[in-house]
Amino acid sequence: MQILGLYNYWIFIVLMMCGFYVVMSRGNLVKKLVGLNIFQTSVFILYISMGKIIGGTAPIIVNQPDVVYSNPIPHVLILTAIVVGIATTSLGLALVVRINEAYGTIEEDEIHEQDEEESL
Amino acid sequence: MIDHLPALQVVIPLIAAPLSALFRPGRAVWGLAMAASGLSLLIAILLLRQVLEQGVISYPMGNWPAPWGIEYRVDAANAFMLLIVSMIGTVVIAFARTVVEQRIRLPEHKQPWFYTAYLLCLTGLLGMIVTGDAFNVFVFLEISSLSSYVLISLGRDRRALTAAYQYLIMGTIGATFILIGIGLLYVMTGTLNMMDLAARIPAVSGTRTIRAAFAFLTVGVSLKLALFPLHLWLPNAYAYAPSPVTAFLAATATKVAIYVLLRFFFTIFGAEFSFNVMELDRILLPLALIGIFSASVVAIFQTNVKRMLAYSSVAQIGYMILGVSLVSVTGLTSTLSHLFNHALMKGTLFMALGCISFRIGAASLDRMAGVGRVMPWTMGAFVIGGLSLIGAPLTAGFVSKWYLILGALERGWWPVAALVLLTSLLAVIYLWRVVEVAYFKPAPERPVREAPLALLIPTWTLALANLYFGMETSLNAGVARRAAETLLGVAP
């Protein structure tokens, strides 16, 4: 039961590995970025899970003594990381656009071929 | 004012960055960037003096007290690092103006953006050093990384774009690993403050979560510092970036990552956990040695001199990690001293190469034939930087090699000491290839002039610093030793 109870951590691990695999295995620069995004997003789930308390509510002060709050800090932290993720993705895509202008392709092996020809 | 120095260290370049985007291209924006980095150098000097006299400075950001708010904490180790980064930052920005005006792939009206990215990168690096909060390290790491991807992509060769993309992918994977590591630490301890983490980790250090956090942090930071075999992003990024960017990144970015590694190993996890329980030195030592050896050999066969020096950087990072794996005051002193000295020597070498490529277009060996005769000052600085890289006596490089060999002999590892000497000879070989071509081949037929003074002055400033700190070692050996003692917890 414990294994099932930790299902959000399992989702984190599976997503992380999927993303990581896509980054490494794909030769298309945009697909690599998609993989990188999945990889980063999985970490968001990790952080959000660890701040959540079962039955916990939003961390707003109300005058009831027995209210349980979720921990807001991991959520705030991951907001920062989400912003970083957006910046990384947009910068990555901008680079891909420029690479496409310079090489006429966004396939890694074709770019590599062109570089090899140039250096000969 | 003096109380707020730790915050100002980061805030000044941070504010100057968007401001410089508002300027028109020209000298004014450069002056602003120069003033901002000069001020951070001044602050770094003041902080170092204050720390050496009065001990650790703790600064609560926004007056929120320590474990809850973000604490900026300056001790001997990071005051020393602040000095390295802000010093190189200032010298390189003096060098950058002429190159940015004439040799960078940016339309003229966008030139001020170069300074924005540069100052943001400086902010990020300084922030990573000065902060005492683990998550803050990640944020500043990303600020510096994102801006360095932009800076690298400004190179004139189109391969700069793919190099920047490659670095972006590898760097983001590294940063995400660090993020996971910090998250796992938070789960176990409920705190992000480094001192608080250090106090709470021993109680839970037997758990698998802490071990996983340790592994994620080690791999993540090693990617950023380009430890062999995670160095694959580095040679292309350094080879195709514009020369001021290469000089700046080679002298600072990987160094700051090494500092972060030291902070995590020694301050947060503690030397006992990192090296006795996790036995990290058993992994670091072989990786460092293989890295030094293989990168030096690869460097010998490069025809692009910038790429050659980039591989040499991978080897030099190996020396620094070797110092860490000795786990002794002497070993760590050699690492910290080499952080400083390597910043000086690689700064000099890459700036001298920048002068050469400014005049002849590219820094490849076949085009450099005879430049030593037409550009004597530039090649003179290159030779001084090269001697320092080899570790010749009376240059800065000698100081750190000396401590490294001393540290290895202290542990009784004489084969390691012998290898350090042997690989220094490999450095002689690849640098000799450059010197031979530059001095003993006939001078180029096209008229080539000496580099302009605006480039020569910063280059020679660092070249002379190589000689000065080779003889006056109170900073790069004395303070480095104090910093090493701080990290190992021998002295406060």
mmCIF file of C-alpha atoms in Angstrom, chain B residues 167-301:
data_model
loop_
_atom_site.group_PDB
_atom_site.id
_atom_site.type_symbol
_atom_site.label_atom_id
_atom_site.label_comp_id
_atom_site.label_asym_id
_atom_site.label_seq_id
_atom_site.Cartn_x
_atom_site.Cartn_y
_atom_site.Cartn_z
ATOM 1 C CA TYR B 167 25.515 24.345 -22.967
ATOM 2 C CA LEU B 168 21.903 25.335 -22.334
ATOM 3 C CA ILE B 169 20.780 21.692 -22.412
ATOM 4 C CA MET B 170 23.644 20.410 -20.244
ATOM 5 C CA GLY B 171 23.522 23.389 -17.889
ATOM 6 C CA THR B 172 19.774 23.058 -17.365
ATOM 7 C CA ILE B 173 20.088 19.361 -16.606
ATOM 8 C CA GLY B 174 22.783 20.204 -14.072
ATOM 9 C CA ALA B 175 20.742 22.989 -12.499
ATOM 10 C CA THR B 176 17.655 20.755 -12.299
ATOM 11 C CA PHE B 177 19.704 18.090 -10.526
ATOM 12 C CA ILE B 178 20.774 20.745 -8.037
ATOM 13 C CA LEU B 179 17.131 21.741 -7.610
ATOM 14 C CA ILE B 180 16.151 18.135 -6.863
ATOM 15 C CA GLY B 181 19.014 17.846 -4.387
ATOM 16 C CA ILE B 182 17.987 21.000 -2.541
ATOM 17 C CA GLY B 183 14.353 19.822 -2.507
ATOM 18 C CA LEU B 184 15.319 16.501 -0.941
ATOM 19 C CA LEU B 185 17.369 18.309 1.701
ATOM 20 C CA TYR B 186 14.378 20.503 2.491
ATOM 21 C CA VAL B 187 12.110 17.462 2.848
ATOM 22 C CA MET B 188 14.398 15.970 5.483
ATOM 23 C CA THR B 189 15.327 19.093 7.426
ATOM 24 C CA GLY B 190 12.650 21.720 6.776
ATOM 25 C CA THR B 191 15.228 24.440 6.268
ATOM 26 C CA LEU B 192 17.176 26.052 3.435
ATOM 27 C CA ASN B 193 19.660 28.093 5.434
ATOM 28 C CA MET B 194 23.136 26.584 5.027
ATOM 29 C CA MET B 195 24.152 26.864 8.678
ATOM 30 C CA ASP B 196 20.807 25.475 9.785
ATOM 31 C CA LEU B 197 21.120 22.642 7.263
ATOM 32 C CA ALA B 198 24.581 21.824 8.572
ATOM 33 C CA ALA B 199 23.189 21.617 12.113
ATOM 34 C CA ARG B 200 20.224 19.422 11.180
ATOM 35 C CA ILE B 201 21.676 17.026 8.621
ATOM 36 C CA PRO B 202 23.713 14.857 11.085
ATOM 37 C CA ALA B 203 20.472 13.716 12.764
ATOM 38 C CA VAL B 204 19.118 12.323 9.480
ATOM 39 C CA SER B 205 22.342 11.617 7.604
ATOM 40 C CA GLY B 206 21.763 7.855 7.627
ATOM 41 C CA THR B 207 18.658 8.117 5.465
ATOM 42 C CA ARG B 208 18.537 7.258 1.795
ATOM 43 C CA THR B 209 16.960 10.628 1.011
ATOM 44 C CA ILE B 210 20.003 12.541 2.242
ATOM 45 C CA ARG B 211 22.291 10.239 0.298
ATOM 46 C CA ALA B 212 20.205 10.772 -2.828
ATOM 47 C CA ALA B 213 20.325 14.530 -2.255
ATOM 48 C CA PHE B 214 24.093 14.311 -1.921
ATOM 49 C CA ALA B 215 24.358 12.392 -5.192
ATOM 50 C CA PHE B 216 22.079 14.773 -7.101
ATOM 51 C CA LEU B 217 23.982 17.814 -5.833
ATOM 52 C CA THR B 218 27.362 16.291 -6.650
ATOM 53 C CA VAL B 219 26.418 15.365 -10.206
ATOM 54 C CA GLY B 220 24.555 18.626 -10.812
ATOM 55 C CA VAL B 221 27.381 20.863 -9.639
ATOM 56 C CA SER B 222 29.990 18.703 -11.385
ATOM 57 C CA LEU B 223 28.154 19.322 -14.663
ATOM 58 C CA LYS B 224 28.384 23.059 -14.078
ATOM 59 C CA LEU B 225 32.059 22.955 -13.157
ATOM 60 C CA ALA B 226 32.888 20.679 -16.124
ATOM 61 C CA LEU B 227 34.455 17.839 -14.163
ATOM 62 C CA PHE B 228 35.649 15.095 -16.510
ATOM 63 C CA PRO B 229 33.589 13.304 -17.981
ATOM 64 C CA LEU B 230 30.850 15.942 -17.677
ATOM 65 C CA HIS B 231 32.927 18.566 -19.494
ATOM 66 C CA LEU B 232 31.578 18.053 -23.013
ATOM 67 C CA TRP B 233 29.826 21.429 -23.188
ATOM 68 C CA LEU B 234 32.951 23.388 -22.320
ATOM 69 C CA PRO B 235 35.376 23.187 -25.299
ATOM 70 C CA ASN B 236 32.883 24.421 -27.897
ATOM 71 C CA ALA B 237 31.373 27.044 -25.617
ATOM 72 C CA TYR B 238 34.789 28.544 -24.896
ATOM 73 C CA ALA B 239 36.081 28.169 -28.451
ATOM 74 C CA TYR B 240 33.256 30.016 -30.220
ATOM 75 C CA ALA B 241 32.207 32.609 -27.638
ATOM 76 C CA PRO B 242 33.462 36.188 -28.182
ATOM 77 C CA SER B 243 36.901 36.617 -26.596
ATOM 78 C CA PRO B 244 35.886 38.781 -23.597
ATOM 79 C CA VAL B 245 33.138 36.290 -22.793
ATOM 80 C CA THR B 246 35.561 33.366 -22.964
ATOM 81 C CA ALA B 247 38.031 35.200 -20.743
ATOM 82 C CA PHE B 248 35.310 36.025 -18.224
ATOM 83 C CA LEU B 249 33.640 32.618 -18.142
ATOM 84 C CA ALA B 250 36.887 30.645 -18.139
ATOM 85 C CA ALA B 251 38.202 32.715 -15.256
ATOM 86 C CA THR B 252 35.047 32.795 -13.128
ATOM 87 C CA ALA B 253 32.081 30.560 -14.005
ATOM 88 C CA THR B 254 33.634 27.149 -13.395
ATOM 89 C CA LYS B 255 35.451 28.529 -10.335
ATOM 90 C CA VAL B 256 32.211 29.603 -8.730
ATOM 91 C CA ALA B 257 30.765 26.140 -9.386
ATOM 92 C CA ILE B 258 33.777 24.633 -7.610
ATOM 93 C CA TYR B 259 33.173 26.975 -4.704
ATOM 94 C CA VAL B 260 29.533 25.824 -4.549
ATOM 95 C CA LEU B 261 30.740 22.221 -4.517
ATOM 96 C CA LEU B 262 33.095 22.992 -1.620
ATOM 97 C CA ARG B 263 30.301 24.761 0.243
ATOM 98 C CA PHE B 264 27.999 21.761 -0.088
ATOM 99 C CA PHE B 265 30.667 19.163 0.735
ATOM 100 C CA PHE B 266 32.376 20.878 3.618
ATOM 101 C CA THR B 267 29.937 23.336 5.174
ATOM 102 C CA ILE B 268 26.541 21.732 4.607
ATOM 103 C CA PHE B 269 27.214 17.983 4.595
ATOM 104 C CA GLY B 270 30.488 18.204 6.509
ATOM 105 C CA ALA B 271 33.808 16.618 5.590
ATOM 106 C CA GLU B 272 33.068 13.612 7.808
ATOM 107 C CA PHE B 273 29.887 12.701 5.900
ATOM 108 C CA SER B 274 31.189 13.581 2.436
ATOM 109 C CA PHE B 275 34.510 11.819 2.613
ATOM 110 C CA ASN B 276 34.285 9.172 5.337
ATOM 111 C CA VAL B 277 30.686 8.009 4.970
ATOM 112 C CA MET B 278 30.141 8.626 1.256
ATOM 113 C CA GLU B 279 33.846 8.184 0.385
ATOM 114 C CA LEU B 280 33.622 10.776 -2.326
ATOM 115 C CA ASP B 281 37.395 11.172 -2.590
ATOM 116 C CA ARG B 282 37.565 7.684 -4.116
ATOM 117 C CA ILE B 283 35.519 8.928 -7.072
ATOM 118 C CA LEU B 284 37.000 12.420 -7.300
ATOM 119 C CA LEU B 285 40.640 11.338 -7.302
ATOM 120 C CA PRO B 286 40.526 9.055 -10.382
ATOM 121 C CA LEU B 287 38.193 11.412 -12.265
ATOM 122 C CA ALA B 288 40.523 14.328 -11.573
ATOM 123 C CA LEU B 289 43.599 12.402 -12.684
ATOM 124 C CA ILE B 290 41.984 11.013 -15.851
ATOM 125 C CA GLY B 291 40.604 14.480 -16.580
ATOM 126 C CA ILE B 292 43.990 16.153 -16.211
ATOM 127 C CA PHE B 293 45.738 13.581 -18.337
ATOM 128 C CA SER B 294 43.220 13.124 -21.151
ATOM 129 C CA ALA B 295 42.334 16.813 -21.523
ATOM 130 C CA SER B 296 46.028 17.765 -21.646
ATOM 131 C CA VAL B 297 46.683 15.174 -24.347
ATOM 132 C CA VAL B 298 43.663 16.303 -26.368
ATOM 133 C CA ALA B 299 44.842 19.908 -26.035
ATOM 134 C CA ILE B 300 48.131 18.997 -27.738
ATOM 135 C CA PHE B 301 46.282 17.990 -30.907
#
